[in-house]
mmCIF file of C-alpha atoms in Angstrom:
data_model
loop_
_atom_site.group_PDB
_atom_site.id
_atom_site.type_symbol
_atom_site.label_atom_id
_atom_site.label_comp_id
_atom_site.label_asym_id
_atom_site.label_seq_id
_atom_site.Cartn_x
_atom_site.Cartn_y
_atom_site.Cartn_z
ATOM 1 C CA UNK A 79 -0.201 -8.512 -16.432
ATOM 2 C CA UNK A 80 2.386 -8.198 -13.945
ATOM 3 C CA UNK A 81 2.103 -5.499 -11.438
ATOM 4 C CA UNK A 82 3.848 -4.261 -8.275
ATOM 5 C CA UNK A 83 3.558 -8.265 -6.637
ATOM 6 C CA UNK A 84 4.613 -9.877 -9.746
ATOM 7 C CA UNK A 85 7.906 -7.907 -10.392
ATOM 8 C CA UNK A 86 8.853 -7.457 -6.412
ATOM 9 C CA UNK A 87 8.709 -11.822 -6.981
ATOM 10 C CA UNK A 88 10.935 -11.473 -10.037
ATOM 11 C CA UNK A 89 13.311 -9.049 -7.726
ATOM 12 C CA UNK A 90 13.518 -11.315 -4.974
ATOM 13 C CA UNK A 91 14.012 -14.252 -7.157
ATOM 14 C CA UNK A 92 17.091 -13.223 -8.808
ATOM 15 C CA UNK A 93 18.456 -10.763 -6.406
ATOM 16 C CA UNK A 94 20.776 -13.334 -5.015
ATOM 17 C CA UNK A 95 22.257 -14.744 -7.932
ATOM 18 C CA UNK A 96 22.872 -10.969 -9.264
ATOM 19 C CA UNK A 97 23.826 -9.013 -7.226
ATOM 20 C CA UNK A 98 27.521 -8.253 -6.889
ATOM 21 C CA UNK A 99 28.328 -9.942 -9.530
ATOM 22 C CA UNK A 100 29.923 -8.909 -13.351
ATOM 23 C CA UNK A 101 28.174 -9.300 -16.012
ATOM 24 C CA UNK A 102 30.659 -11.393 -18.482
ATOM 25 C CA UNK A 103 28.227 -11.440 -21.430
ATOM 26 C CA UNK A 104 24.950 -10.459 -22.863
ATOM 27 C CA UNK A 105 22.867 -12.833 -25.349
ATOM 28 C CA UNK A 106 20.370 -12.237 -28.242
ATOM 29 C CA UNK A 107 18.677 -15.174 -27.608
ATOM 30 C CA UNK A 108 16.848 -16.374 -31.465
ATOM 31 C CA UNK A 109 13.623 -15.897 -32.329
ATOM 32 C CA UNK A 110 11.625 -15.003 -34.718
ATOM 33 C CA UNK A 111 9.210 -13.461 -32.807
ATOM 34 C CA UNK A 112 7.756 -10.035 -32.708
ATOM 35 C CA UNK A 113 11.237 -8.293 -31.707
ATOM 36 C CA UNK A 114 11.416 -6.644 -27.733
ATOM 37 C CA UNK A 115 12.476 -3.160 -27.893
ATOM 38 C CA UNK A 116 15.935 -2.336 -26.689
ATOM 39 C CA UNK A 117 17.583 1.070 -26.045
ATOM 40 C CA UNK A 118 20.064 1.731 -27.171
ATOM 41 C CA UNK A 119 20.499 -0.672 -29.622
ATOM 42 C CA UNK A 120 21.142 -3.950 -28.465
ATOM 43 C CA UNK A 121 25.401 -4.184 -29.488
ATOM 44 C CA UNK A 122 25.573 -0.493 -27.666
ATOM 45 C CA UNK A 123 23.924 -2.094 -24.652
ATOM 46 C CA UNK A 124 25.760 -5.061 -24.894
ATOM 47 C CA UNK A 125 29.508 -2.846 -24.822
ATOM 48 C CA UNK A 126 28.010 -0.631 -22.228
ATOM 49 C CA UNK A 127 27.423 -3.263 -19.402
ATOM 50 C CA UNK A 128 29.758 -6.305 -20.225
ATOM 51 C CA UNK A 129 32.486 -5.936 -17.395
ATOM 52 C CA UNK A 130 29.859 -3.987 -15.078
ATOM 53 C CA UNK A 131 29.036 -5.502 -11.598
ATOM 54 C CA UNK A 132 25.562 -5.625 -10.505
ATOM 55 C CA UNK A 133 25.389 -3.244 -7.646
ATOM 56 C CA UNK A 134 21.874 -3.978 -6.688
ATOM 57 C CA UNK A 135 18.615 -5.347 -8.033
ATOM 58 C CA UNK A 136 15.884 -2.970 -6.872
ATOM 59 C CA UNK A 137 11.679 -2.432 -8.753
ATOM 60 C CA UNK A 138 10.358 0.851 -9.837
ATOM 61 C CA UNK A 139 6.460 0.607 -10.196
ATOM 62 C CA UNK A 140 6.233 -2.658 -12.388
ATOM 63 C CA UNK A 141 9.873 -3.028 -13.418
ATOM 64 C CA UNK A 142 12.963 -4.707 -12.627
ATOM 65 C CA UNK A 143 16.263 -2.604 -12.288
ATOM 66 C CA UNK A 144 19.789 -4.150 -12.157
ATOM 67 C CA UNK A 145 21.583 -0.620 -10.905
ATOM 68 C CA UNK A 146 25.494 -1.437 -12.417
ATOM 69 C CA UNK A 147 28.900 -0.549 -10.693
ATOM 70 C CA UNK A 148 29.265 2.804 -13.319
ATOM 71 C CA UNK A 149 25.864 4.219 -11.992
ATOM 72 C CA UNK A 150 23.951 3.379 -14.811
ATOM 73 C CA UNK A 151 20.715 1.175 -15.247
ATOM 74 C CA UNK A 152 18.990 -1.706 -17.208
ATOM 75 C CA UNK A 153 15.604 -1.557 -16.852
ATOM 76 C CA UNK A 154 13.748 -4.135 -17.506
ATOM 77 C CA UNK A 155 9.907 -3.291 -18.445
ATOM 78 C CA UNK A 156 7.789 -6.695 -18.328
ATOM 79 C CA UNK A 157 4.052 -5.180 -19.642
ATOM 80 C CA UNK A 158 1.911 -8.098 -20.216
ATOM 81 C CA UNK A 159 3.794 -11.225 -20.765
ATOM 82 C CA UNK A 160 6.954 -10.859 -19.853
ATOM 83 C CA UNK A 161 9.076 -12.858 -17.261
ATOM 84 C CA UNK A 162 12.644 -12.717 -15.682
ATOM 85 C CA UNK A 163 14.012 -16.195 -14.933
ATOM 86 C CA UNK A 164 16.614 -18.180 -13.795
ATOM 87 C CA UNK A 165 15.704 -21.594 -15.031
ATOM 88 C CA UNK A 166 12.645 -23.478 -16.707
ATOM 89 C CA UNK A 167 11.267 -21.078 -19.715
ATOM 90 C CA UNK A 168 8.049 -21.956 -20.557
ATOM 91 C CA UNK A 169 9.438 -22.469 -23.962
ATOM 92 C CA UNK A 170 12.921 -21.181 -26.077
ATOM 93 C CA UNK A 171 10.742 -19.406 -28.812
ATOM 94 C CA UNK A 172 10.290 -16.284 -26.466
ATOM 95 C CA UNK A 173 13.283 -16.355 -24.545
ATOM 96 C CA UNK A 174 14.685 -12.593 -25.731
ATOM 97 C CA UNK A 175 17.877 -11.900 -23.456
ATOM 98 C CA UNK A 176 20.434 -13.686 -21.523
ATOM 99 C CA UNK A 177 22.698 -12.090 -18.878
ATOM 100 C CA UNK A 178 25.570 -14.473 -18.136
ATOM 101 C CA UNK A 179 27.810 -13.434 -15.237
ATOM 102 C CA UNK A 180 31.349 -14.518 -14.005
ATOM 103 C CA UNK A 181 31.690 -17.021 -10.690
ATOM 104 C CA UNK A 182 30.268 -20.307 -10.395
ATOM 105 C CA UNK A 183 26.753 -20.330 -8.154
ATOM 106 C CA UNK A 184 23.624 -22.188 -8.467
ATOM 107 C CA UNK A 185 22.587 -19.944 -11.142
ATOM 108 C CA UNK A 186 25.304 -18.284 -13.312
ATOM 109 C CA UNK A 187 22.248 -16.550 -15.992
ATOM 110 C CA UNK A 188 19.445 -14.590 -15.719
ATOM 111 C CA UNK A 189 16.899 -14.469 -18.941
ATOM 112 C CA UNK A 190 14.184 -12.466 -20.404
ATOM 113 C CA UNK A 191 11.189 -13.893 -21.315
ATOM 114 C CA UNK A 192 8.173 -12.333 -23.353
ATOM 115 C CA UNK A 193 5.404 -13.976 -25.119
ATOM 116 C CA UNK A 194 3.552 -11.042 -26.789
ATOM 117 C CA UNK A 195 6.857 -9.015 -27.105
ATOM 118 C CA UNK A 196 5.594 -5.770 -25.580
ATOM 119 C CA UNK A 197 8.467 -5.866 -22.874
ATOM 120 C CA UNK A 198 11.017 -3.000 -22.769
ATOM 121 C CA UNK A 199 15.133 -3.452 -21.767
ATOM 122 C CA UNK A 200 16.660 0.147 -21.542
ATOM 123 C CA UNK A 201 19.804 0.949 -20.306
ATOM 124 C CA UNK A 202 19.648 4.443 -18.475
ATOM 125 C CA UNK A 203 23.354 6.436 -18.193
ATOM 126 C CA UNK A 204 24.065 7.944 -15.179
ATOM 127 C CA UNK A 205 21.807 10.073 -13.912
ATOM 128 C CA UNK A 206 19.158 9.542 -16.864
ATOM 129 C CA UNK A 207 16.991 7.289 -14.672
ATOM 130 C CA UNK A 208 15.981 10.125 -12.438
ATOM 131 C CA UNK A 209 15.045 12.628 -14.967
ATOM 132 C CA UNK A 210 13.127 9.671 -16.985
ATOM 133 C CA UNK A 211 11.052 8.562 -13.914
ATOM 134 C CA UNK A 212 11.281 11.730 -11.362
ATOM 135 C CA UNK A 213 8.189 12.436 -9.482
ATOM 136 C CA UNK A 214 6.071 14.384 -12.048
ATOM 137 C CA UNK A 215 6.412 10.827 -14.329
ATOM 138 C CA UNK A 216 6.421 8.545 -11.393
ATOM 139 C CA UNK A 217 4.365 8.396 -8.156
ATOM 140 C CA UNK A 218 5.495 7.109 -4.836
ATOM 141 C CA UNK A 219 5.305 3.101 -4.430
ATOM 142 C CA UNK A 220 2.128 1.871 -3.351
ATOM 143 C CA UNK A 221 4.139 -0.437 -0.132
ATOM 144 C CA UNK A 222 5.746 3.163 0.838
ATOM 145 C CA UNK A 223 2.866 5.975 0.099
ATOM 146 C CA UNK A 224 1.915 7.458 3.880
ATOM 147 C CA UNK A 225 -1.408 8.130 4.607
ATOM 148 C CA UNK A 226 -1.003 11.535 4.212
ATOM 149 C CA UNK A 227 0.110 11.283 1.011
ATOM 150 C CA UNK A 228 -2.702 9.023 0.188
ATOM 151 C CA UNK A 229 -5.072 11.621 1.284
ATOM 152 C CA UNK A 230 -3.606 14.423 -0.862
ATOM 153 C CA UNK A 231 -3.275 12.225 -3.756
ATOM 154 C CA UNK A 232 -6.668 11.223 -4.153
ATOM 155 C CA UNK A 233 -8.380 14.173 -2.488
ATOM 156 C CA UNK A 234 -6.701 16.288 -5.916
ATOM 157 C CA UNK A 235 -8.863 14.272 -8.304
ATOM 158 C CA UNK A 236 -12.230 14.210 -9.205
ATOM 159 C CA UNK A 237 -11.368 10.665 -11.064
ATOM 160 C CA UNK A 238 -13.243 7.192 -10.012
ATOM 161 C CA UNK A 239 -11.087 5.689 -7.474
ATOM 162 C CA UNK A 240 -10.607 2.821 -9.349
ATOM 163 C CA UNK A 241 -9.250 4.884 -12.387
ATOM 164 C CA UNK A 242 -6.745 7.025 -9.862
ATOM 165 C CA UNK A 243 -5.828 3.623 -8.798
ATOM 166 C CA UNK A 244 -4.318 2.859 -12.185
ATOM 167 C CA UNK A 245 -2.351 5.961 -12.857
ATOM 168 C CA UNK A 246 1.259 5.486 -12.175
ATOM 169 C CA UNK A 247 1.812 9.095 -11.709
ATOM 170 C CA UNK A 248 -0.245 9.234 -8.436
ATOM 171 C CA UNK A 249 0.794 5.627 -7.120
ATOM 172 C CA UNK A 250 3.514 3.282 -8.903
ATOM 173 C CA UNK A 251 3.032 0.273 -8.684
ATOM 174 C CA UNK A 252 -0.815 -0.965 -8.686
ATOM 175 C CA UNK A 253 -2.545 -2.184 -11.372
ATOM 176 C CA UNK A 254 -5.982 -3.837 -12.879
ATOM 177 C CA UNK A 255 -6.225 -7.051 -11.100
ATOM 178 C CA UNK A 256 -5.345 -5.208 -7.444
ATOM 179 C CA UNK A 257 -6.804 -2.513 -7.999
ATOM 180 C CA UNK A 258 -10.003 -4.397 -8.004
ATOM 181 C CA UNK A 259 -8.686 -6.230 -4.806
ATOM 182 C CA UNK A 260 -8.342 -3.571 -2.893
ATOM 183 C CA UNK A 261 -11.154 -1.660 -2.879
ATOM 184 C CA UNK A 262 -13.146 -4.644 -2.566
ATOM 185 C CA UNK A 263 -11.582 -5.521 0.652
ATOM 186 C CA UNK A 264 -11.722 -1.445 1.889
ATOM 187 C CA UNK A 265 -15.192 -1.620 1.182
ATOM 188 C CA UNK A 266 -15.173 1.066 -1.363
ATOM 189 C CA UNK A 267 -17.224 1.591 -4.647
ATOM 190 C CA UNK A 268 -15.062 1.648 -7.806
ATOM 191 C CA UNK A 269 -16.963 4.044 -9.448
ATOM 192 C CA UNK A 270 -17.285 6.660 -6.540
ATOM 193 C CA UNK A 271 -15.115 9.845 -7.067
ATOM 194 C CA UNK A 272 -12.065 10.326 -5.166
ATOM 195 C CA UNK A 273 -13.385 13.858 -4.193
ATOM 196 C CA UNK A 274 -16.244 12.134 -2.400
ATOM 197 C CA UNK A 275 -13.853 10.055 -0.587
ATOM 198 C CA UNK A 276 -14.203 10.239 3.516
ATOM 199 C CA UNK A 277 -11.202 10.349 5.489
ATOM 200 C CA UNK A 278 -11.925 6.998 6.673
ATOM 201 C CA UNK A 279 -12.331 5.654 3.303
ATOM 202 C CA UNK A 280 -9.177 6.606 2.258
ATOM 203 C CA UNK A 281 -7.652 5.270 5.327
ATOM 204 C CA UNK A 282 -9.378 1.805 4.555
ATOM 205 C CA UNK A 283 -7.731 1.923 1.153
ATOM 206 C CA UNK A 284 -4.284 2.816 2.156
ATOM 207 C CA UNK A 285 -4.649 0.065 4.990
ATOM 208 C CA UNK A 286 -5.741 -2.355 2.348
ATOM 209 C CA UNK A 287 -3.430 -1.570 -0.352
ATOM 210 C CA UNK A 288 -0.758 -2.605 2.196
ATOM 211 C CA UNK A 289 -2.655 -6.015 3.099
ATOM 212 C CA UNK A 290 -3.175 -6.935 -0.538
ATOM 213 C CA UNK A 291 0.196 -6.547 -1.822
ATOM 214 C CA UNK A 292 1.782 -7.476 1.215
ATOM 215 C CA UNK A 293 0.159 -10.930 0.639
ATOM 216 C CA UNK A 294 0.133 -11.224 -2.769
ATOM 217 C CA UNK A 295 4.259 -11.029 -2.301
ATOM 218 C CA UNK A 296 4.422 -13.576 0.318
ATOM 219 C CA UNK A 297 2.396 -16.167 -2.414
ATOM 220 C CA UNK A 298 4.116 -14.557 -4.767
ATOM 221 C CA UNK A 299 2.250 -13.202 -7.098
ATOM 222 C CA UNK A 300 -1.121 -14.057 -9.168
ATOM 223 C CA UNK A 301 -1.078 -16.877 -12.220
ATOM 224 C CA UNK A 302 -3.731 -16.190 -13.789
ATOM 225 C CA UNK A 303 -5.855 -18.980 -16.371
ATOM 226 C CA UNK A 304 -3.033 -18.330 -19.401
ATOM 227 C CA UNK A 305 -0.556 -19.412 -17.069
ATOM 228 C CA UNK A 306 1.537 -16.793 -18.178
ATOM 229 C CA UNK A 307 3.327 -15.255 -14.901
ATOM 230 C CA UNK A 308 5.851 -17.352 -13.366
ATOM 231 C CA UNK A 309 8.226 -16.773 -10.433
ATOM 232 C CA UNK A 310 11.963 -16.966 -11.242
ATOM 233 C CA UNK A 311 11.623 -20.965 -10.983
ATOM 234 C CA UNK A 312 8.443 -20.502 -13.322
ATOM 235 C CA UNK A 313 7.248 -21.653 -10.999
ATOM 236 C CA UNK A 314 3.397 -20.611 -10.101
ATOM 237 C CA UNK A 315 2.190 -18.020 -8.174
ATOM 238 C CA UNK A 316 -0.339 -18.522 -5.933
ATOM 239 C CA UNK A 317 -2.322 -15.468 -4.595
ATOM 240 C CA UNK A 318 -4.691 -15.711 -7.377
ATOM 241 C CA UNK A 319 -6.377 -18.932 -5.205
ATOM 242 C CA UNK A 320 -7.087 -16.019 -2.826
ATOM 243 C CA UNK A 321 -8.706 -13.526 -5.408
ATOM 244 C CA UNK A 322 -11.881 -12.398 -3.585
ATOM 245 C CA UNK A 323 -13.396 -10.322 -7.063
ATOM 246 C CA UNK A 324 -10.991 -10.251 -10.033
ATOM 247 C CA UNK A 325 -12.674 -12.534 -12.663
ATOM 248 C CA UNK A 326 -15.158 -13.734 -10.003
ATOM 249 C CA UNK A 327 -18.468 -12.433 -12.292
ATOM 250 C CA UNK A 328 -21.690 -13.843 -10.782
ATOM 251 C CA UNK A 329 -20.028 -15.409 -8.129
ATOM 252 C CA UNK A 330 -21.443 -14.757 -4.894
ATOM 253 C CA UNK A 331 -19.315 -12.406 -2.745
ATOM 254 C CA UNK A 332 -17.271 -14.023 -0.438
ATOM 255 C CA UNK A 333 -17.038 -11.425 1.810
ATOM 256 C CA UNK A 334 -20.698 -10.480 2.787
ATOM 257 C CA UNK A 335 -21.786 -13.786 0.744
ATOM 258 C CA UNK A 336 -25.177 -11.509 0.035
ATOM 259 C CA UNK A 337 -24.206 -9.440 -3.189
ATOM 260 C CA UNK A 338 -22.974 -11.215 -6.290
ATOM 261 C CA UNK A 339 -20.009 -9.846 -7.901
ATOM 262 C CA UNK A 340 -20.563 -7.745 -11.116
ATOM 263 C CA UNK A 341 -18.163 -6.293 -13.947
ATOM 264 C CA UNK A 342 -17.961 -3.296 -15.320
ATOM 265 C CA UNK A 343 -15.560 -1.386 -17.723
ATOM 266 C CA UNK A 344 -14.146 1.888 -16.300
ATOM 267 C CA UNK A 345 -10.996 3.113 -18.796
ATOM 268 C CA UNK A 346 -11.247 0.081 -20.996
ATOM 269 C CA UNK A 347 -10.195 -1.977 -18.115
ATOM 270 C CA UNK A 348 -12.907 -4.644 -16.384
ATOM 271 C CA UNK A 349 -13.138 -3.712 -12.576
ATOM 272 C CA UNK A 350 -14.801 -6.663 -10.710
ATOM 273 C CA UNK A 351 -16.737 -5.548 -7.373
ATOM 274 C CA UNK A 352 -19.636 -6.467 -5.135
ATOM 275 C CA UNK A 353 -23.072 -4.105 -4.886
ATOM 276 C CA UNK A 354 -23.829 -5.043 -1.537
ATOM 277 C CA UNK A 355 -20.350 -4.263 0.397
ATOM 278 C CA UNK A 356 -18.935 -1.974 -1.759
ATOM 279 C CA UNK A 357 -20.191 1.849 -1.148
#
């Protein structure tokens, strides 16, 4: 579940307890859960990044990046479950990977978490990272797109908005949950095709892209009814108490407070919208 407010959380949380400092060991924590997967394998990793300082701790789309001292980079992928953390698992069982760095702060570890075990940790040599996730396999990040480039990207696809919305070729960063956020609060149809887009539509959807996330950072992030996301604390998010659509079926809209919102499935995903202010 997380997306581009989740994992910009996760970055802040940890960012001052990482960076600029060496790493002095990495853990396998035990489990005998479905297994994470790690490239290269984990004792390559593990040789390649001990005695590396954490440069920086940046996101790209929905994952964290620790960028190292030698130029290269562990990427850390959460997908659906999966949680970086200073303190507080939810439990030990899925606790995967432990970064332990030298110094004495607050916090002297960072772990991975991951229920379901779909989460990815890759370590990228120099100069890998940009030919893995250059522009043709990455779009620009939904807080930074122009409107410009908003225009051209959706005006090149005949797609349903809400689809376009999705792919992280043509924006990084947005995902189910916001995409149905967003176009509910720029007014906009899920189902209409970006083709048929006005000019002021797409304004009202870069616009609101920018309010959403924007927000959904500041409460960082959206906990959802599995409790599964957690901040860096686990600690609860709290945007989703501000969810206007997303798992609000036969609700009435909050918005216009006329139309009652509806599901539908578009790309095996449920997009959650309202009739009556949505065109």
């Amino acid at each position: 579940m997380p997306e581009l407010p989740e994992v910009e959380t996760m970055v802040r949380g940890i960012r001052p307890f990482v960076e600029n400092r060496t790493i002095r060991n990495v853990i396998s924590c035990p489990t005998h859960c479905r297994p994470i997967t790690i490239t290269p394998p984990f004792k390559s990793m593990v040789k390649e990044t001990v005695g590396q300082t954490v440069s920086s701790v940046s996101r790209l789309g929905k994952r964290v990046v620790l960028n190292l001292s030698n130029l290269s980079n562990v990427v850390i992928e959460p997908r659906m479950t999966g949680l970086m953390l200073l303190a507080n698992a939810p439990d030990q069982e899925h606790l995967r990977i432990e970064w332990q760095f030298d110094g004495k702060l607050e916090f002297n570890s960072i772990w991975f978490w991951d229920r379901r075990g779909l989460g990815t940790v890759r370590l990228y040599r120099p100069g890998e990272l940009e030919q893995v996730y250059g522009p043709d396999q990455l779009g620009p990040d939904a807080l930074v797109l122009t409107i410009d480039q908003w225009r051209e990207r959706l005006g090149n696809t005949s797609r349903e908005v809400k689809v376009a919305l999705l792919d992280q070729r043509l924006v990084a960063g947005i995902g189910n949950l916001y995409a149905s956020e967003i176009l509910h609060v720029a007014g906009i149809n899920p189902s209409k095709s970006c083709q048929k887009l006005t000019v002021s539509q797409v304004n009202r959807i870069a616009e609101a892209s920018r309010q959403v996330l924007e927000r959904a950072i500041e409460t960082e992030g959206s906990t959802l009814g599995d409790g599964t996301y957690r901040n860096a604390l686990s600690q609860s998010g709290q945007y989703q108490n501000e969810h206007r659509v997303y798992m609000r079926e036969d609700q009435p809209c909050p918005t216009c407070r006329r139309g009652t919102i509806v599901r539908l499935v578009q790309a095996q995903r449920s997009t959650f919208y309202c009739p009556k202010c949505q065109h």
